[in-house]
Coordinates of N, CA, C and O in Angstrom, one line a residue:
X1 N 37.3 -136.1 -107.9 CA 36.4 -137.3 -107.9 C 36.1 -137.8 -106.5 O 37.0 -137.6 -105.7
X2 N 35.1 -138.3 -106.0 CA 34.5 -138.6 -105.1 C 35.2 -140.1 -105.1 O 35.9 -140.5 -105.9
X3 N 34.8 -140.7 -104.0 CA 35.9 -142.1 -102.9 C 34.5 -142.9 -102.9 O 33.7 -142.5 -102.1
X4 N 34.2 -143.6 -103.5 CA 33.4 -144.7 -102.4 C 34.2 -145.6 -101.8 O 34.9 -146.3 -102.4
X5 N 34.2 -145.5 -100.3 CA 34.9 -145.8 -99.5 C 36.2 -145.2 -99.7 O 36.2 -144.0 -99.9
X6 N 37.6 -146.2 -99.8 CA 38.5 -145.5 -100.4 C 39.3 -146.2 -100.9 O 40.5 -146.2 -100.6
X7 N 38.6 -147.2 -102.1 CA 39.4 -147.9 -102.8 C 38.7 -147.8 -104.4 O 39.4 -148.4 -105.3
X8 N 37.4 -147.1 -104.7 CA 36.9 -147.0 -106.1 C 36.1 -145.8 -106.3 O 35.1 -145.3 -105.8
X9 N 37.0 -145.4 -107.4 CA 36.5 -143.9 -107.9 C 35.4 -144.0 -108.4 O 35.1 -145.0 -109.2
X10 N 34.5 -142.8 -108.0 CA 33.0 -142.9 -108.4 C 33.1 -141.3 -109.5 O 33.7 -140.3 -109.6
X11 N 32.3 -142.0 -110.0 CA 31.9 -140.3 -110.8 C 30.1 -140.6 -111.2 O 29.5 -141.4 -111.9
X12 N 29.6 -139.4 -110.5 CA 28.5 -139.7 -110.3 C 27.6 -139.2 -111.6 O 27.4 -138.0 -111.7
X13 N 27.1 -140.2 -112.9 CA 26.6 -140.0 -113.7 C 25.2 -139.7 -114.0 O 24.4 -140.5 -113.5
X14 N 24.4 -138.6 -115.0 CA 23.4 -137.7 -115.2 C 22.3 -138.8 -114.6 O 21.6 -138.5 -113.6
X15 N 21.9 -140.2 -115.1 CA 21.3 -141.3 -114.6 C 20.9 -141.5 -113.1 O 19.8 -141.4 -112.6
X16 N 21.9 -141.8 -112.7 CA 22.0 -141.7 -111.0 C 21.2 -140.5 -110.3 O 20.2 -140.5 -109.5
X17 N 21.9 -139.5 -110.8 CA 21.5 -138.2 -110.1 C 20.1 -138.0 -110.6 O 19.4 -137.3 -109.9
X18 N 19.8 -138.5 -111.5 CA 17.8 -138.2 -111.8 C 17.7 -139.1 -110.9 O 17.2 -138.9 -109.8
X19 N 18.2 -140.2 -111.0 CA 17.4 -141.6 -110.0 C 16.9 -141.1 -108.6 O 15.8 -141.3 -108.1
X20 N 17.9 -140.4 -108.1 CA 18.1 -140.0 -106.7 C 17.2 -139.1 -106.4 O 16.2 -139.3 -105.7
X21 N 17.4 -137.9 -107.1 CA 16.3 -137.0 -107.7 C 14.4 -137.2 -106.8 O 13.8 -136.8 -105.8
X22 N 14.5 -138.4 -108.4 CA 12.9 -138.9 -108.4 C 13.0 -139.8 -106.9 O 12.0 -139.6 -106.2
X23 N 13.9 -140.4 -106.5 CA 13.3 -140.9 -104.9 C 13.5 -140.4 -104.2 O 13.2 -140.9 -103.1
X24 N 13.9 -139.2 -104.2 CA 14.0 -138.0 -103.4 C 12.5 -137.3 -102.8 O 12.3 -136.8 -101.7
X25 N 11.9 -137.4 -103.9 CA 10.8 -136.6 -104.5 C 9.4 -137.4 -104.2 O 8.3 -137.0 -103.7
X26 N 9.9 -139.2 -104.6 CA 8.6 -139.7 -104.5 C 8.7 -140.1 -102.6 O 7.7 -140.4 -101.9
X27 N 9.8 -139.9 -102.1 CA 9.6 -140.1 -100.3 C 9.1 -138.9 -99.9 O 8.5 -138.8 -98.8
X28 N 9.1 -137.7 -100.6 CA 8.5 -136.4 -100.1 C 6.8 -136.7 -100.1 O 5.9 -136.8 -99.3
X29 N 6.9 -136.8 -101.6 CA 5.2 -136.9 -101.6 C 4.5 -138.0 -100.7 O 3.3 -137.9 -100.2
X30 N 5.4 -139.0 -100.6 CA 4.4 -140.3 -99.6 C 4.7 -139.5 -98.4 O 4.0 -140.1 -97.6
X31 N 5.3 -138.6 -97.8 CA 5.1 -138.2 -96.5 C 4.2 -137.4 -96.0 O 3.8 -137.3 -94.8
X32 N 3.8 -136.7 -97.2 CA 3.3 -135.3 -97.3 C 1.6 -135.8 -97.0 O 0.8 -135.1 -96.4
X33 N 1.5 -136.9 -97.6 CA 0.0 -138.0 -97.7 C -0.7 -137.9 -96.4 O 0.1 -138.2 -95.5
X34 N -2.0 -137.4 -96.0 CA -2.1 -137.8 -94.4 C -2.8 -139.3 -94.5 O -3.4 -140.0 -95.2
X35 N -2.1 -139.4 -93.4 CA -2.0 -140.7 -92.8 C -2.6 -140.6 -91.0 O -2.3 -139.7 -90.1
X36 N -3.7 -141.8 -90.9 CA -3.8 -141.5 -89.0 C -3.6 -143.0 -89.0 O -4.4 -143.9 -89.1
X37 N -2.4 -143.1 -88.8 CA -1.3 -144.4 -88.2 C -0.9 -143.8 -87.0 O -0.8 -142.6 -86.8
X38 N -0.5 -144.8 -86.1 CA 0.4 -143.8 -85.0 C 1.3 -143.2 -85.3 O 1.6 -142.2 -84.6
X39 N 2.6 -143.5 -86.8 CA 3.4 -142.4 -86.7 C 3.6 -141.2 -86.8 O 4.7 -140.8 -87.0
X40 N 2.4 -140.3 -86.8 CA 1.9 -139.3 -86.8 C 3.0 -138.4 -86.1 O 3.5 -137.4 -86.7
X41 N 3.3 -138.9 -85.1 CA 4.5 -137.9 -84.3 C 5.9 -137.8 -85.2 O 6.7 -136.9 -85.1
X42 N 6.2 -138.7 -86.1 CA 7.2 -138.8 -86.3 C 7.2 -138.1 -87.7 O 8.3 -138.3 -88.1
X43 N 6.7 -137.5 -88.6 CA 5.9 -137.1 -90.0 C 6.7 -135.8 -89.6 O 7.6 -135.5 -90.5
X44 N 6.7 -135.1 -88.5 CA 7.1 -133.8 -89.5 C 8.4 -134.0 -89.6 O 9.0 -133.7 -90.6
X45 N 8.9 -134.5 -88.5 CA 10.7 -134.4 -88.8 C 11.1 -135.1 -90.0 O 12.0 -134.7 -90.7
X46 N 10.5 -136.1 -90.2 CA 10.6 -137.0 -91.7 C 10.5 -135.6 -92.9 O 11.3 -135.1 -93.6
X47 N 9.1 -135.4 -92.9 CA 8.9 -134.4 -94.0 C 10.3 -133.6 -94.3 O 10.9 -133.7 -95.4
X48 N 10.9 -132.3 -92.9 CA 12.0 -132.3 -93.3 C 13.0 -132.6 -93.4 O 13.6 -131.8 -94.0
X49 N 13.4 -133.4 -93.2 CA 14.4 -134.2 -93.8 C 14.3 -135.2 -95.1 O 15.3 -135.6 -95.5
X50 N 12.8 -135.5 -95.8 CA 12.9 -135.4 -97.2 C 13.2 -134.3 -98.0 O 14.1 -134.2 -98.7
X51 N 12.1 -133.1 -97.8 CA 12.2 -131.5 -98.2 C 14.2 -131.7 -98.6 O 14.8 -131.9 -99.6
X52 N 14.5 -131.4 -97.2 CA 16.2 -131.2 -97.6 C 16.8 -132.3 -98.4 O 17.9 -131.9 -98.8
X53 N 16.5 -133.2 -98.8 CA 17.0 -134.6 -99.2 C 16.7 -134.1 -100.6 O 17.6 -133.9 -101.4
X54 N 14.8 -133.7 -101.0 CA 15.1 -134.0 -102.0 C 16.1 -132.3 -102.7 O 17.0 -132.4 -103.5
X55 N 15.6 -131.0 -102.2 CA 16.3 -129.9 -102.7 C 17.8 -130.4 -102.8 O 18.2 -130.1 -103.9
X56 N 18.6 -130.9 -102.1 CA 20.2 -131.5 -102.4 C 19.7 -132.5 -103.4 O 19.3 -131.7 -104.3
X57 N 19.6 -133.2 -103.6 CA 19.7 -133.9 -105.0 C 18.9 -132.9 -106.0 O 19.3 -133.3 -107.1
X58 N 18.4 -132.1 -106.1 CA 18.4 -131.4 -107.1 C 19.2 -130.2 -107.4 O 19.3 -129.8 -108.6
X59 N 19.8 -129.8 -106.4 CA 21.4 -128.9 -106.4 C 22.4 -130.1 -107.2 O 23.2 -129.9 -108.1
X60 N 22.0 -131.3 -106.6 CA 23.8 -131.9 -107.0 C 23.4 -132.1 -108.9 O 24.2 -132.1 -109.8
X61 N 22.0 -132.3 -108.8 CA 21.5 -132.6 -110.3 C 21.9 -131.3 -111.1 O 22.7 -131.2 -112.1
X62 N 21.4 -130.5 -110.7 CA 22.1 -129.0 -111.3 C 23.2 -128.6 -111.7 O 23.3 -128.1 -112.8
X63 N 24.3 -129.0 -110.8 CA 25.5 -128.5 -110.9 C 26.5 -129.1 -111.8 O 27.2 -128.6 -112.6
X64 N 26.1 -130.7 -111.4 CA 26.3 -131.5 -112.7 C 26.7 -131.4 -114.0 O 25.8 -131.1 -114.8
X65 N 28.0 -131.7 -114.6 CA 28.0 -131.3 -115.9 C 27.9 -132.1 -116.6 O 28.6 -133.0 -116.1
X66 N 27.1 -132.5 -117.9 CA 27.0 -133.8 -118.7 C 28.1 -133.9 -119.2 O 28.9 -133.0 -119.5
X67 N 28.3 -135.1 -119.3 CA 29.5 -135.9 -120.3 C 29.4 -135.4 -121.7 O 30.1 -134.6 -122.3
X68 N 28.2 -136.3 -122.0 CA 28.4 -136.2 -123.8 C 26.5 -135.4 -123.8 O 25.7 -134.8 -123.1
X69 N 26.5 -135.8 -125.0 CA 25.3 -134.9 -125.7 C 24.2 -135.5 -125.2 O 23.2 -134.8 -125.1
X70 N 24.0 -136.9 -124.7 CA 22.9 -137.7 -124.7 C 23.1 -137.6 -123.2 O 21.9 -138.0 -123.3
X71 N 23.4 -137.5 -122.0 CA 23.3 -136.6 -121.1 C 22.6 -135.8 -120.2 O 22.0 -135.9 -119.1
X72 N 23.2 -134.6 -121.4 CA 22.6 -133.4 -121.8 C 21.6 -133.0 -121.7 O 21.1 -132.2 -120.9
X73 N 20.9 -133.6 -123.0 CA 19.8 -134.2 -123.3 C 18.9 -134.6 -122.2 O 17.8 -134.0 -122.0
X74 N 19.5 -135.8 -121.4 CA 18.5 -136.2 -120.1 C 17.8 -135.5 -119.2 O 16.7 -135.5 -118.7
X75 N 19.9 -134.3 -119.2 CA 19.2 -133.1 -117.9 C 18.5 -132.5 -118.3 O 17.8 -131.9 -117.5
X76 N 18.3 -132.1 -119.8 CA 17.5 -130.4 -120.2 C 15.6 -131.1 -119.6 O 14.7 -130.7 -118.9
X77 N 16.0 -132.2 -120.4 CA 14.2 -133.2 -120.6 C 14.0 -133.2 -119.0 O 13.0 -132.5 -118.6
X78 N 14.6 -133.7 -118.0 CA 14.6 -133.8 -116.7 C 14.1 -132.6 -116.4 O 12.9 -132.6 -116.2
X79 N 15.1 -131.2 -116.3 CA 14.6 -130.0 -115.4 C 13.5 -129.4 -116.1 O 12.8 -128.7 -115.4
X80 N 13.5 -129.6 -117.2 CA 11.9 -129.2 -117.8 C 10.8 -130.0 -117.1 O 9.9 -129.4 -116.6
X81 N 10.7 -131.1 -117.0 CA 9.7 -131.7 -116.6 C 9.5 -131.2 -114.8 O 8.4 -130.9 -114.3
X82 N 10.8 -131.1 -114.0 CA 10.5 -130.4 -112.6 C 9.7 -129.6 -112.3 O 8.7 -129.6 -111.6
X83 N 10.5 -128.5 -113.4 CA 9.8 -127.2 -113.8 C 8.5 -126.9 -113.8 O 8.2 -125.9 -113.2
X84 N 7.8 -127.6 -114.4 CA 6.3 -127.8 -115.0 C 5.4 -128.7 -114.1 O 4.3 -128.4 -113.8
X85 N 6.3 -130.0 -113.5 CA 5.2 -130.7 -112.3 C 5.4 -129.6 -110.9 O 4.7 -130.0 -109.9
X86 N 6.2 -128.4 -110.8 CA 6.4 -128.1 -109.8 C 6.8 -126.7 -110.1 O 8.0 -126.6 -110.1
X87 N 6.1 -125.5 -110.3 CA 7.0 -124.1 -111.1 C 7.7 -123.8 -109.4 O 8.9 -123.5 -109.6
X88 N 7.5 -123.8 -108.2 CA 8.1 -123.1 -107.2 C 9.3 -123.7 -106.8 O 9.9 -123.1 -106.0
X89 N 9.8 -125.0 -107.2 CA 11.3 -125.8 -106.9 C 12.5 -125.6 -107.5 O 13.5 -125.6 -106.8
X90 N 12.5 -125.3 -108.8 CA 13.9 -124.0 -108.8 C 14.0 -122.3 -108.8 O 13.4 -121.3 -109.3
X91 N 14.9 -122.6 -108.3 CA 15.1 -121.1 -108.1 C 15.8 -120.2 -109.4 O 16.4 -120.8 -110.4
X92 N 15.7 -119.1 -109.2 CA 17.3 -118.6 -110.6 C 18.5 -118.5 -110.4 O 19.1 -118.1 -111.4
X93 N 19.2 -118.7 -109.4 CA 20.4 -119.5 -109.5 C 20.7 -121.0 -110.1 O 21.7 -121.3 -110.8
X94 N 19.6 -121.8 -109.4 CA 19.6 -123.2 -110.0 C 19.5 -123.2 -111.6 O 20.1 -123.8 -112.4
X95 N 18.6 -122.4 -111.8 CA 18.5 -122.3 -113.5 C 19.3 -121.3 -114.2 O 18.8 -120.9 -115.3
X96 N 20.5 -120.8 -113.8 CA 21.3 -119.8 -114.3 C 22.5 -121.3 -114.3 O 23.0 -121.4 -115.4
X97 N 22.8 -121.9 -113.6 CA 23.8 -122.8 -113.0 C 23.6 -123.7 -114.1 O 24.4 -123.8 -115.1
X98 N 22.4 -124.4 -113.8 CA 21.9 -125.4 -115.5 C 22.4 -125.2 -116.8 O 23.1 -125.9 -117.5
X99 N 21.8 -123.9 -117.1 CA 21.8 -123.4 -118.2 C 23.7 -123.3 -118.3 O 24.2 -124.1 -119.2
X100 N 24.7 -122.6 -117.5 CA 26.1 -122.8 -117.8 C 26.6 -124.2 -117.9 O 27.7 -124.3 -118.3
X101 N 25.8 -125.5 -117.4 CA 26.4 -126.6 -117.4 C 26.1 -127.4 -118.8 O 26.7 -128.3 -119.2
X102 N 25.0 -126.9 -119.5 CA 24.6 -127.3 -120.5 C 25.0 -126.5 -121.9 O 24.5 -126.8 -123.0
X103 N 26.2 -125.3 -121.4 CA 26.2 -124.8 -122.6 C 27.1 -125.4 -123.6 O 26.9 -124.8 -124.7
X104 N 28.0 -126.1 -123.6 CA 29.0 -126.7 -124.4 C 27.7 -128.0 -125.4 O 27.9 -128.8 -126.3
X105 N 27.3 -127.9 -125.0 CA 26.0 -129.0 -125.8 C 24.9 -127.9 -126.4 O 23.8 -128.3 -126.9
X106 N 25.1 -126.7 -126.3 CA 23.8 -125.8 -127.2 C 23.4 -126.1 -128.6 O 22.2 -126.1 -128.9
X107 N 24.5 -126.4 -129.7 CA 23.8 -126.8 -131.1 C 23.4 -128.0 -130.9 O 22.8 -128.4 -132.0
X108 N 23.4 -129.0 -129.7 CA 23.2 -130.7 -130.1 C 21.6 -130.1 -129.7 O 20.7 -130.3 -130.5
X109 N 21.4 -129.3 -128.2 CA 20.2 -129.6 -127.7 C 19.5 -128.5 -128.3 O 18.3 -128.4 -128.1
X110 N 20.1 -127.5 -129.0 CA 19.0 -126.7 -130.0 C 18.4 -127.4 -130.7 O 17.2 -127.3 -130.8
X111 N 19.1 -128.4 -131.3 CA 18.6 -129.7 -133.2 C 17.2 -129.9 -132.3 O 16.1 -129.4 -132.5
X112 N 17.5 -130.6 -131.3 CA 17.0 -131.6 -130.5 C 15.4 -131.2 -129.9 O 14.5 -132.0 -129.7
X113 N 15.5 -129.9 -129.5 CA 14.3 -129.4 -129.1 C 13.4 -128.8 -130.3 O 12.2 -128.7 -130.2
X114 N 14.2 -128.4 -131.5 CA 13.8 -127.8 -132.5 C 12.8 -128.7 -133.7 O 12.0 -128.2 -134.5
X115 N 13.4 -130.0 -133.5 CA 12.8 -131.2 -134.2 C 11.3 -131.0 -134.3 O 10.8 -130.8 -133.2
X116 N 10.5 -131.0 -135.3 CA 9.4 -131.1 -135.8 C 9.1 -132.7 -135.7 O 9.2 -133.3 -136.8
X117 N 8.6 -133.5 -134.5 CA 8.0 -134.8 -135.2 C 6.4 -135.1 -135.3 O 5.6 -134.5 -134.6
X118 N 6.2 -135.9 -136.0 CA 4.9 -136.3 -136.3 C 4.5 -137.5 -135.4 O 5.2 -138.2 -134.8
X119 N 3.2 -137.6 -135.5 CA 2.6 -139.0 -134.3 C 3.2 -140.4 -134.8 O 3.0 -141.4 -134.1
X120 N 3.8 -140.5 -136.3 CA 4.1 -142.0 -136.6 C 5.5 -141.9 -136.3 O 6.0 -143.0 -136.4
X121 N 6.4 -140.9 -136.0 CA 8.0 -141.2 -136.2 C 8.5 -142.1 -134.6 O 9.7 -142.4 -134.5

């Protein structure tokens, strides 16, 4: 278990780590924006240092094992959507790693993807 500080145990849950994630992601994109402000000089070192900001929050999001089913759930819905706004951001270790962290939840998140719903449910 991780210390915040060193008097309250953290355990860092599937929520958080999307949160971190997506602002990981949305400081990349506003960096990436051109801009002719004077801080022009200061953009590329920023840029990398979101780049790495946000790839580590998506390793820690990876690695992560869900608790319960609903989770699970978040991360599958989560790295699919990555996936698809972005096919070049995981790699296949990150998605070999996923897929082992998500496997004790396979019959919840098979139901779950398998579901047939209609536009009124």
């Amino acid at each position: 278990m991780k210390m915040i500080g060193c008097l309250f145990p953290h355990r860092r849950t599937m929520a958080s780590s999307i949160a971190r994630h997506k602002r990981a992601r949305q400081g990349r994109v506003a960096t990436e924006e051109p801009s002719a402000s004077a801080w022009k000089f200061v953009r590329c070192p920023a840029l990398i240092f979101f780049r790495w900001h946000e790839k580590r929050a998506l390793s820690n999001l990876i690695v992560l094992a869900p608790a319960n089913a609903d989770e699970a759930r978040q991360k599958l819905v989560y790295l699919i959507a990555v996936m698809v706004a972005d096919p070049a951001t995981p790699d296949a270790i990150g998605i070999a790693n996923a897929i082992k962290s998500l496997k004790p939840f396979e019959a919840t998140l098979a139901h779950c993807l398998s579901k047939r719903r209609t536009p009124f449910q």
